Short mmCIF file of C-alpha atoms and ligand atoms in Angstrom, two decimals:
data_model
loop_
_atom_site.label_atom_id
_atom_site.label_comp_id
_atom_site.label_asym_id
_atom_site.label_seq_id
_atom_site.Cartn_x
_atom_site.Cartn_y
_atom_site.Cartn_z
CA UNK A 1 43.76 88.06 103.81
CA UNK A 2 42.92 92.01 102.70
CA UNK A 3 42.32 93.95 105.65
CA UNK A 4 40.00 97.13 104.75
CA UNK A 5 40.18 99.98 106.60
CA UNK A 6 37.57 103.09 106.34
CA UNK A 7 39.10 106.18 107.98
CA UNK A 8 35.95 108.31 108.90
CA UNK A 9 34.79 110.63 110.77
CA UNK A 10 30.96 113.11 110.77
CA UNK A 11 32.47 116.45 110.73
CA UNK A 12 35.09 117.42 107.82
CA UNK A 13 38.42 118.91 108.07
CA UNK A 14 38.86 116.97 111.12
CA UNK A 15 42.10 114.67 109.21
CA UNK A 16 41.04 111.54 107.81
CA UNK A 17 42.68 112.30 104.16
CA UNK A 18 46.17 113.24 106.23
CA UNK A 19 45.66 109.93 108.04
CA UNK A 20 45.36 107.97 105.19
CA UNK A 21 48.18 109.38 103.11
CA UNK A 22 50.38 109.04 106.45
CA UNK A 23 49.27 105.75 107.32
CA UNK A 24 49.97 104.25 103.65
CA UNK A 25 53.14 105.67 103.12
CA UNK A 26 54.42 104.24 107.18
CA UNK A 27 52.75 101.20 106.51
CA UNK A 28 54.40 100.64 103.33
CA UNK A 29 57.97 102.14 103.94
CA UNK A 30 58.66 101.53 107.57
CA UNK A 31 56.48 98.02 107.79
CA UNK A 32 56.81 96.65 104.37
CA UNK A 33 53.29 96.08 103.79
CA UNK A 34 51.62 96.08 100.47
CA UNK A 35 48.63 98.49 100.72
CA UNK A 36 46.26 100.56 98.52
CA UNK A 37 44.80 103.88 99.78
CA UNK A 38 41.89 104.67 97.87
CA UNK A 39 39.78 108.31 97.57
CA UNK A 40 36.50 107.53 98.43
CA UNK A 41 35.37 111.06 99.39
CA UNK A 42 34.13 111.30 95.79
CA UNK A 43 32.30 114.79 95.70
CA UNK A 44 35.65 116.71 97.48
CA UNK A 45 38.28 114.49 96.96
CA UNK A 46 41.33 115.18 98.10
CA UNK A 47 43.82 111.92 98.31
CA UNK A 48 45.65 113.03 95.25
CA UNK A 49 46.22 116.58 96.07
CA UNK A 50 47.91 115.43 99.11
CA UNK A 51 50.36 113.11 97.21
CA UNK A 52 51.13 115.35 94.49
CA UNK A 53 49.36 113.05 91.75
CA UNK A 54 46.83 115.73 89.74
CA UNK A 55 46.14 114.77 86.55
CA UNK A 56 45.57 110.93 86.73
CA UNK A 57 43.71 109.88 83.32
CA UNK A 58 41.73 107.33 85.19
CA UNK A 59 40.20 107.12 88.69
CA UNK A 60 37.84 105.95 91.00
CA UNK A 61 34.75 107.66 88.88
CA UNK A 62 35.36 105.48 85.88
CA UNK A 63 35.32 102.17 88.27
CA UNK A 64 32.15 103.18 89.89
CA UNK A 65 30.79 103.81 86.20
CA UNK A 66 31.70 100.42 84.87
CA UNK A 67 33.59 101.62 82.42
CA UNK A 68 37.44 100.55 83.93
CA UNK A 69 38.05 98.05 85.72
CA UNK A 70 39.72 99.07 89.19
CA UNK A 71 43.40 98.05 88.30
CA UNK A 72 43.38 100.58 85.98
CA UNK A 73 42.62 103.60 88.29
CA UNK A 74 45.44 102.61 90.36
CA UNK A 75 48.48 103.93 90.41
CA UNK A 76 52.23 103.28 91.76
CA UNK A 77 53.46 105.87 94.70
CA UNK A 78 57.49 106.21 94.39
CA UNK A 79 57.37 104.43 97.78
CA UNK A 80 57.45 100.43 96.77
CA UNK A 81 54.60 98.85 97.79
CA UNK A 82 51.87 101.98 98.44
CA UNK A 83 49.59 102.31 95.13
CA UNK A 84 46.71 104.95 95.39
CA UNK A 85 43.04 104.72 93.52
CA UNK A 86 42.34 108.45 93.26
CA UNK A 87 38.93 110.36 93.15
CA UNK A 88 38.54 112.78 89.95
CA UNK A 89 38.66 116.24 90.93
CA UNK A 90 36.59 117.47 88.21
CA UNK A 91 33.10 117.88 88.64
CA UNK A 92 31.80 116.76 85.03
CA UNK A 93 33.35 113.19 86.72
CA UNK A 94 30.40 113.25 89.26
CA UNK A 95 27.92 112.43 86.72
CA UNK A 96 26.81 109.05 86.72
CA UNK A 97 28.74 107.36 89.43
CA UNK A 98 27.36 104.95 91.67
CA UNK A 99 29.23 105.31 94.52
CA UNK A 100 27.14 102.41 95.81
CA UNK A 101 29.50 99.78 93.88
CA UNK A 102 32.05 100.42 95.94
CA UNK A 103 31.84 97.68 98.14
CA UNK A 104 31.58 95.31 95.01
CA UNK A 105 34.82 96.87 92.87
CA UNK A 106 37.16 96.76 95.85
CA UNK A 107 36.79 92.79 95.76
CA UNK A 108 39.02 92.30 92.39
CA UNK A 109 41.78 93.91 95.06
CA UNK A 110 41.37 90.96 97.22
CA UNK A 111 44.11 88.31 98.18
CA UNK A 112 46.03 90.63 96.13
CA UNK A 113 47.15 93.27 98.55
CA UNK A 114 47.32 93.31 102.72
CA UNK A 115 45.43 96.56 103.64
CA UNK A 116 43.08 98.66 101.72
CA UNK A 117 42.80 102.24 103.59
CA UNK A 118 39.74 104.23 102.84
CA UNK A 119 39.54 107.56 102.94
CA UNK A 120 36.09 108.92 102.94
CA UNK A 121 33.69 111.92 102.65
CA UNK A 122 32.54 113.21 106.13
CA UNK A 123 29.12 112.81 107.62
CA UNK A 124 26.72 110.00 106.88
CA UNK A 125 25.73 111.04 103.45
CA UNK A 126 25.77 108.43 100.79
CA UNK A 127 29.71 108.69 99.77
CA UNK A 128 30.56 108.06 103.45
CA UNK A 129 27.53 105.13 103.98
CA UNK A 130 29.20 103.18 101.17
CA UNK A 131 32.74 103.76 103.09
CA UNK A 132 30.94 102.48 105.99
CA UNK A 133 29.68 99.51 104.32
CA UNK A 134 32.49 98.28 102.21
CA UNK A 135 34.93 98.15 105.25
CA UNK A 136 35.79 95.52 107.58
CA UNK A 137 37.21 97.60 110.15
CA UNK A 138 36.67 101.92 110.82
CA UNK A 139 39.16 104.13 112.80
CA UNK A 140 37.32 107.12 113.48
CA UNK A 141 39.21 110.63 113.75
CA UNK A 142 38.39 113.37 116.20
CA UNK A 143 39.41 116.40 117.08
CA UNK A 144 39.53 117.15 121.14
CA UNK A 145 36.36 119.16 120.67
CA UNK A 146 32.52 119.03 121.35
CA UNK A 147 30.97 119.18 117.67
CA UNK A 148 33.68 116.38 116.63
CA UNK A 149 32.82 114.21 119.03
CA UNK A 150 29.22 114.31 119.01
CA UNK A 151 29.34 113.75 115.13
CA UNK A 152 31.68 110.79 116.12
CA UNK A 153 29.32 109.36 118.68
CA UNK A 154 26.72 108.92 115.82
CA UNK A 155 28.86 107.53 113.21
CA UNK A 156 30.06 105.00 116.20
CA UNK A 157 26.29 103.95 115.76
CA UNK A 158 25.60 103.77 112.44
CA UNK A 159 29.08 101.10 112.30
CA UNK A 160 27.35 99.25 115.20
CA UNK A 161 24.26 98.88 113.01
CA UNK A 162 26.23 98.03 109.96
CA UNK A 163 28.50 95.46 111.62
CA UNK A 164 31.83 97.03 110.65
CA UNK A 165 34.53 96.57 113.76
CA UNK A 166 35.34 100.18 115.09
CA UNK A 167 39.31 99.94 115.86
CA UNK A 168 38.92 102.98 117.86
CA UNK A 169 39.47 106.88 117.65
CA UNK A 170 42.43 108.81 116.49
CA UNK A 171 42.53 111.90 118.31
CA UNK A 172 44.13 114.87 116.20
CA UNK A 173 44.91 118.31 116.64
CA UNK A 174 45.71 117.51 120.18
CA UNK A 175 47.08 120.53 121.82
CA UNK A 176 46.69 119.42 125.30
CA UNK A 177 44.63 123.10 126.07
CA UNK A 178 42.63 123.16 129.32
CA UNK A 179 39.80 124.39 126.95
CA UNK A 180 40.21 120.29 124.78
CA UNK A 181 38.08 117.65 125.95
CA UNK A 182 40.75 115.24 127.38
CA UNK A 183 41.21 111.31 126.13
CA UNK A 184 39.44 109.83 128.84
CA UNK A 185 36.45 112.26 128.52
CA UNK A 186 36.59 111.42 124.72
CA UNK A 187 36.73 107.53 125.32
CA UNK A 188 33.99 107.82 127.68
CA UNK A 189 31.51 109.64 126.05
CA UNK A 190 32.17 107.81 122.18
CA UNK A 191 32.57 104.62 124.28
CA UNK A 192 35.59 103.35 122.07
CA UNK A 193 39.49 103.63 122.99
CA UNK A 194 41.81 106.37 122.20
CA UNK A 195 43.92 104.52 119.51
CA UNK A 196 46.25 107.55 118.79
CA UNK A 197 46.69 111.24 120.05
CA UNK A 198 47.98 113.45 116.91
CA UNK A 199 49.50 116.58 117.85
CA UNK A 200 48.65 119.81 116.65
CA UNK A 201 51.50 119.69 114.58
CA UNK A 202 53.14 123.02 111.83
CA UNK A 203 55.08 120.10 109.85
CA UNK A 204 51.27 118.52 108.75
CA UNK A 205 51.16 121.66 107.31
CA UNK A 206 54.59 122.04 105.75
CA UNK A 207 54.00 118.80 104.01
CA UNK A 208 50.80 119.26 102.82
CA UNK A 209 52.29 122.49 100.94
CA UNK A 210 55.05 120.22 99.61
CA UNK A 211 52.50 117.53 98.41
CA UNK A 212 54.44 114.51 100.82
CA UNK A 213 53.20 113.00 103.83
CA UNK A 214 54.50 114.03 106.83
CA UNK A 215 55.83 110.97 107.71
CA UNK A 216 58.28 111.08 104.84
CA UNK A 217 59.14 114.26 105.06
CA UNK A 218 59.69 114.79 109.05
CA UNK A 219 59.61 111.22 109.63
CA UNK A 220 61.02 112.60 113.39
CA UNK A 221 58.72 115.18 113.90
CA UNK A 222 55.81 114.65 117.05
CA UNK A 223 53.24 113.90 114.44
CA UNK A 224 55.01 111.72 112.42
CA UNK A 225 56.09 109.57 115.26
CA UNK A 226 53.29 109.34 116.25
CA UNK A 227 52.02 108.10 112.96
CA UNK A 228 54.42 105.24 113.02
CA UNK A 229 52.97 104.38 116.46
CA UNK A 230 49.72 104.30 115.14
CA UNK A 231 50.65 102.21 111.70
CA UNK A 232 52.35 99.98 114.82
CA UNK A 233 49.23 99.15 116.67
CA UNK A 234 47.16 98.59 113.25
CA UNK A 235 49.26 95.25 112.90
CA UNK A 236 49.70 94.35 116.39
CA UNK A 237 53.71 95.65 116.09
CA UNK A 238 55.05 97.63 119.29
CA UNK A 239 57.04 101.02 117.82
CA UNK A 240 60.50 100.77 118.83
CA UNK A 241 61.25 104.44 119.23
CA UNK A 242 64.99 105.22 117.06
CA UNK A 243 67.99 104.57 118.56
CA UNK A 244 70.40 107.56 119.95
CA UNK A 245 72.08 107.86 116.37
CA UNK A 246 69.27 107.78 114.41
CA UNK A 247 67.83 110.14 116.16
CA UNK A 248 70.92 112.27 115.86
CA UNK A 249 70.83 112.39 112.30
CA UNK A 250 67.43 113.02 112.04
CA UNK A 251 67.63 116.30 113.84
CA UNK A 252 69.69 117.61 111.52
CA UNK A 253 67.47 116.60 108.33
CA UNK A 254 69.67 113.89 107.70
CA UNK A 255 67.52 110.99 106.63
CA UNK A 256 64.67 113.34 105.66
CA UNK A 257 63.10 112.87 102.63
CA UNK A 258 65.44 114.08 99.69
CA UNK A 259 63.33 114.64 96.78
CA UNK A 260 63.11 118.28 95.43
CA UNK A 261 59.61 119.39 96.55
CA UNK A 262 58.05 122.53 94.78
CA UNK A 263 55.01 124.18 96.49
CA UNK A 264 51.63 123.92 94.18
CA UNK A 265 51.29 126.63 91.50
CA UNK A 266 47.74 129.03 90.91
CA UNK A 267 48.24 127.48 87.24
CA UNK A 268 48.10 123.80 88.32
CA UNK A 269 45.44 124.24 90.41
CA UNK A 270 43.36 125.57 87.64
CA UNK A 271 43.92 122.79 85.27
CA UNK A 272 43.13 120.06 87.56
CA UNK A 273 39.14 121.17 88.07
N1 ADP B 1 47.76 117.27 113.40
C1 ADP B 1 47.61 118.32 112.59
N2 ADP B 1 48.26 119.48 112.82
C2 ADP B 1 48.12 120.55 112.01
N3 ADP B 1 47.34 120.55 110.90
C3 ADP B 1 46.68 119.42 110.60
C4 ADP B 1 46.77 118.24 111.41
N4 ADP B 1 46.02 117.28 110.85
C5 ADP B 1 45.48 117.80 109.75
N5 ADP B 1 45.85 119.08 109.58
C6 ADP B 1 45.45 120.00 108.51
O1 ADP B 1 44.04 120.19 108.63
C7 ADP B 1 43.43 120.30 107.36
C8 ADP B 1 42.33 119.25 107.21
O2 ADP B 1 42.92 117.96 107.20
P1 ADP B 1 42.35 116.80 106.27
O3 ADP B 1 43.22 115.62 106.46
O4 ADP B 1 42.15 117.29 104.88
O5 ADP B 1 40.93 116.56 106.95
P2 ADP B 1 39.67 115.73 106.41
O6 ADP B 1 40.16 114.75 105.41
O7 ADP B 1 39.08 115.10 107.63
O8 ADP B 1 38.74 116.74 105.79
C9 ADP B 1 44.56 120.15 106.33
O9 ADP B 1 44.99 121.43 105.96
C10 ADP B 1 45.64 119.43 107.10
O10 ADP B 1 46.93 119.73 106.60
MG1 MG B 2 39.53 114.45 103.41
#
C-alpha cells in the first residue's frame, strides 16, 4: 500500500523542503524504498532547486491543470528508486492551477510506489490545506522556538479536524541554547512526540549550495545521521549506527558522495523564473 506523507509546518523557512529532499534520498538509498517526493508548495516552490533539477519541461502545474497526466511531471533522481514531481518556478505557471486536485492526481501513483513525501507551502493557506487533505499521515517541523511552535499547535488542529494521522514533530535547528524551548516543553505544549531533533547543522547549508541532500553528501555528518534515524522510525526500522570502519572512512570523505558538484550560477538562476 502507498503511504503519503505531508511534511508541514505554519511558519516558513522552518525545513520542510530540506526534510523532504533528505528523507527521499535516505529512504531510497539507505532503505531501498521506492518513493516519490513531490513540490506541493506551488506559489514558492523550492523541491527542485534543492536537487539541482531547474528546467523540468513539465511539472506539477500542468497536472493540476489537466493538461498532463502526473507520470509525466515526474522525473528519475540519479539515486534508483527516488523520482521527484516538481513545482514550476515560473510565475506565468500559477495561472490556472487548481491546487485543489491534488488529492485526486496523486491516486494514479497508487499501488505503484511505497511512500509519497509531500512537501508543502507553509501556513494554512489553500496550497498547504490541500497538502493537509491529500495525506494520510503529517510530520510537522519546528524549530525550538515560540512563533514555530504556536503556528505548529494550530496546524496540529486543523489535521485533527481533517482526520490525517500526525506522526509527530521534527525538531530542527536544534542548538541545544538555554534561550530554545526544550523537547519536552515542545511535546507538551503541541501535545504530539518529538519524532526527531535536527541539529543546527553548517553541512545543510553546504549542500544546499551544492544542490545534494545532505544525506548524500555528509551522509556522517550530525544532521545527516540523524536523518537516517528519522527515515528509520518512518518504517518501524531501528538505525544501526556504522560500524568502527565505516565510520573511519567516512571521516576522511571516503564514501562521500563523488559526483562533481558546481555551486548555482547568477545566469541559471535567471533563466529558471
Ligand atoms: N538543520 C539545519 N541547519 C542549518 N540550516 C538549515 C537546517 N535546516 C534547514 N536549514 C536551512 O534553512 C533554510 C530553510 O530551509 P527549508 O528547508 O527551505 O525550509 P522550508 O521548506 O520550511 O521553508 C535553508 O537555507 C536550509 O538550507
Ligand atoms: Mg520549502
Amino acid at each position: 500500500m502507498t503511504r503519503v506523507i505531508g511534511v508541514v509546518s505554519g511558519k516558513g523557512g522552518v525545513g520542510k523542503t530540506t526534510t523532504v529532499a533528505n528523507l527521499g534520498s535516505i529512504l531510497a538509498s539507505h532503505y531501498k524504498k521506492d518513493v516519490v517526493i513531490v513540490d506541493t508548495n506551488i506559489s514558492t516552490s523550492h523541491l527542485g532547486l534543492y536537487l539541482g533539477m531547474y528546467y523540468c519541461p513539465v511539472t506539477l502545474n500542468q497536472v493540476l491543470k489537466d493538461e498532463v497526466k502526473i507520470h509525466e511531471a515526474m522525473y528519475d533522481y540519479h539515486i534508483p528508486g527516488l523520482r521527484v514531481i516538481p513545482a514550476s518556478l515560473s510565475y506565468n505557471d500559477l495561472k490556472g492551477v487548481d491546487i485543489a486536485k491534488l488529492k485526486h492526481v496523486l491516486k494514479d501513483l497508487f499501488g505503484k510506489t511505497d511512500i509519497i513525501i509531500l512537501d508543502s507551502a507553509p501556513g494554512l493557506g489553500r496550497d498547504a490545506m490541500a497538502t493537509l487533505q491529500a495525506s494520510d499521515e503529517v510530520i510537522f517541523v519546528n524549530t525550538p522556538f515560540v512563533p514555530s511552535t504556536m503556528d505548529i499547535i494550530k496546524c496540529h488542529q486543523v489535521a485533527n479536524d481533517i482526520g490525517t494521522k500526525a506522526l509527530g514533530v521534527v525538531l530542527n535547528m536544534v542548538g541545544k541554547e538555554k534561550y530554545e524551548l526544550s523537547p519536552q516543553e515542545i511535546e507538551q505544549l503541541v501535545e504530539l512526540p518529538v519524532i526527531s531533533m535536527i541539529p543546527m547543522d553548517k553541512n545543510i547549508l553546504k549542500s544546499l549550495a551544492l544542490k545534494v541532500p545532505v544525506v548524500l553528501y555528509n551522509p556522517n555528518s550530525p544532521s545527516g545521521k540523524e536523518y537516517k534515524k528519522l527515515a528509520g522510525k518512518l518504517l518501524g526500522i531501528e538505525y544501526k549506527p556504522q560500524g568502527f570502519f565505516t565510520s573511519f572512512l567516512k571521516l576522511f570523505g571516503i564514501g562521500r558522495e563523488k559526483q562533481k558538484r558546481e555551486m548555482i550560477t547568477k545566469d541559471e538562476i535567471k533563466r529558471m523564473i
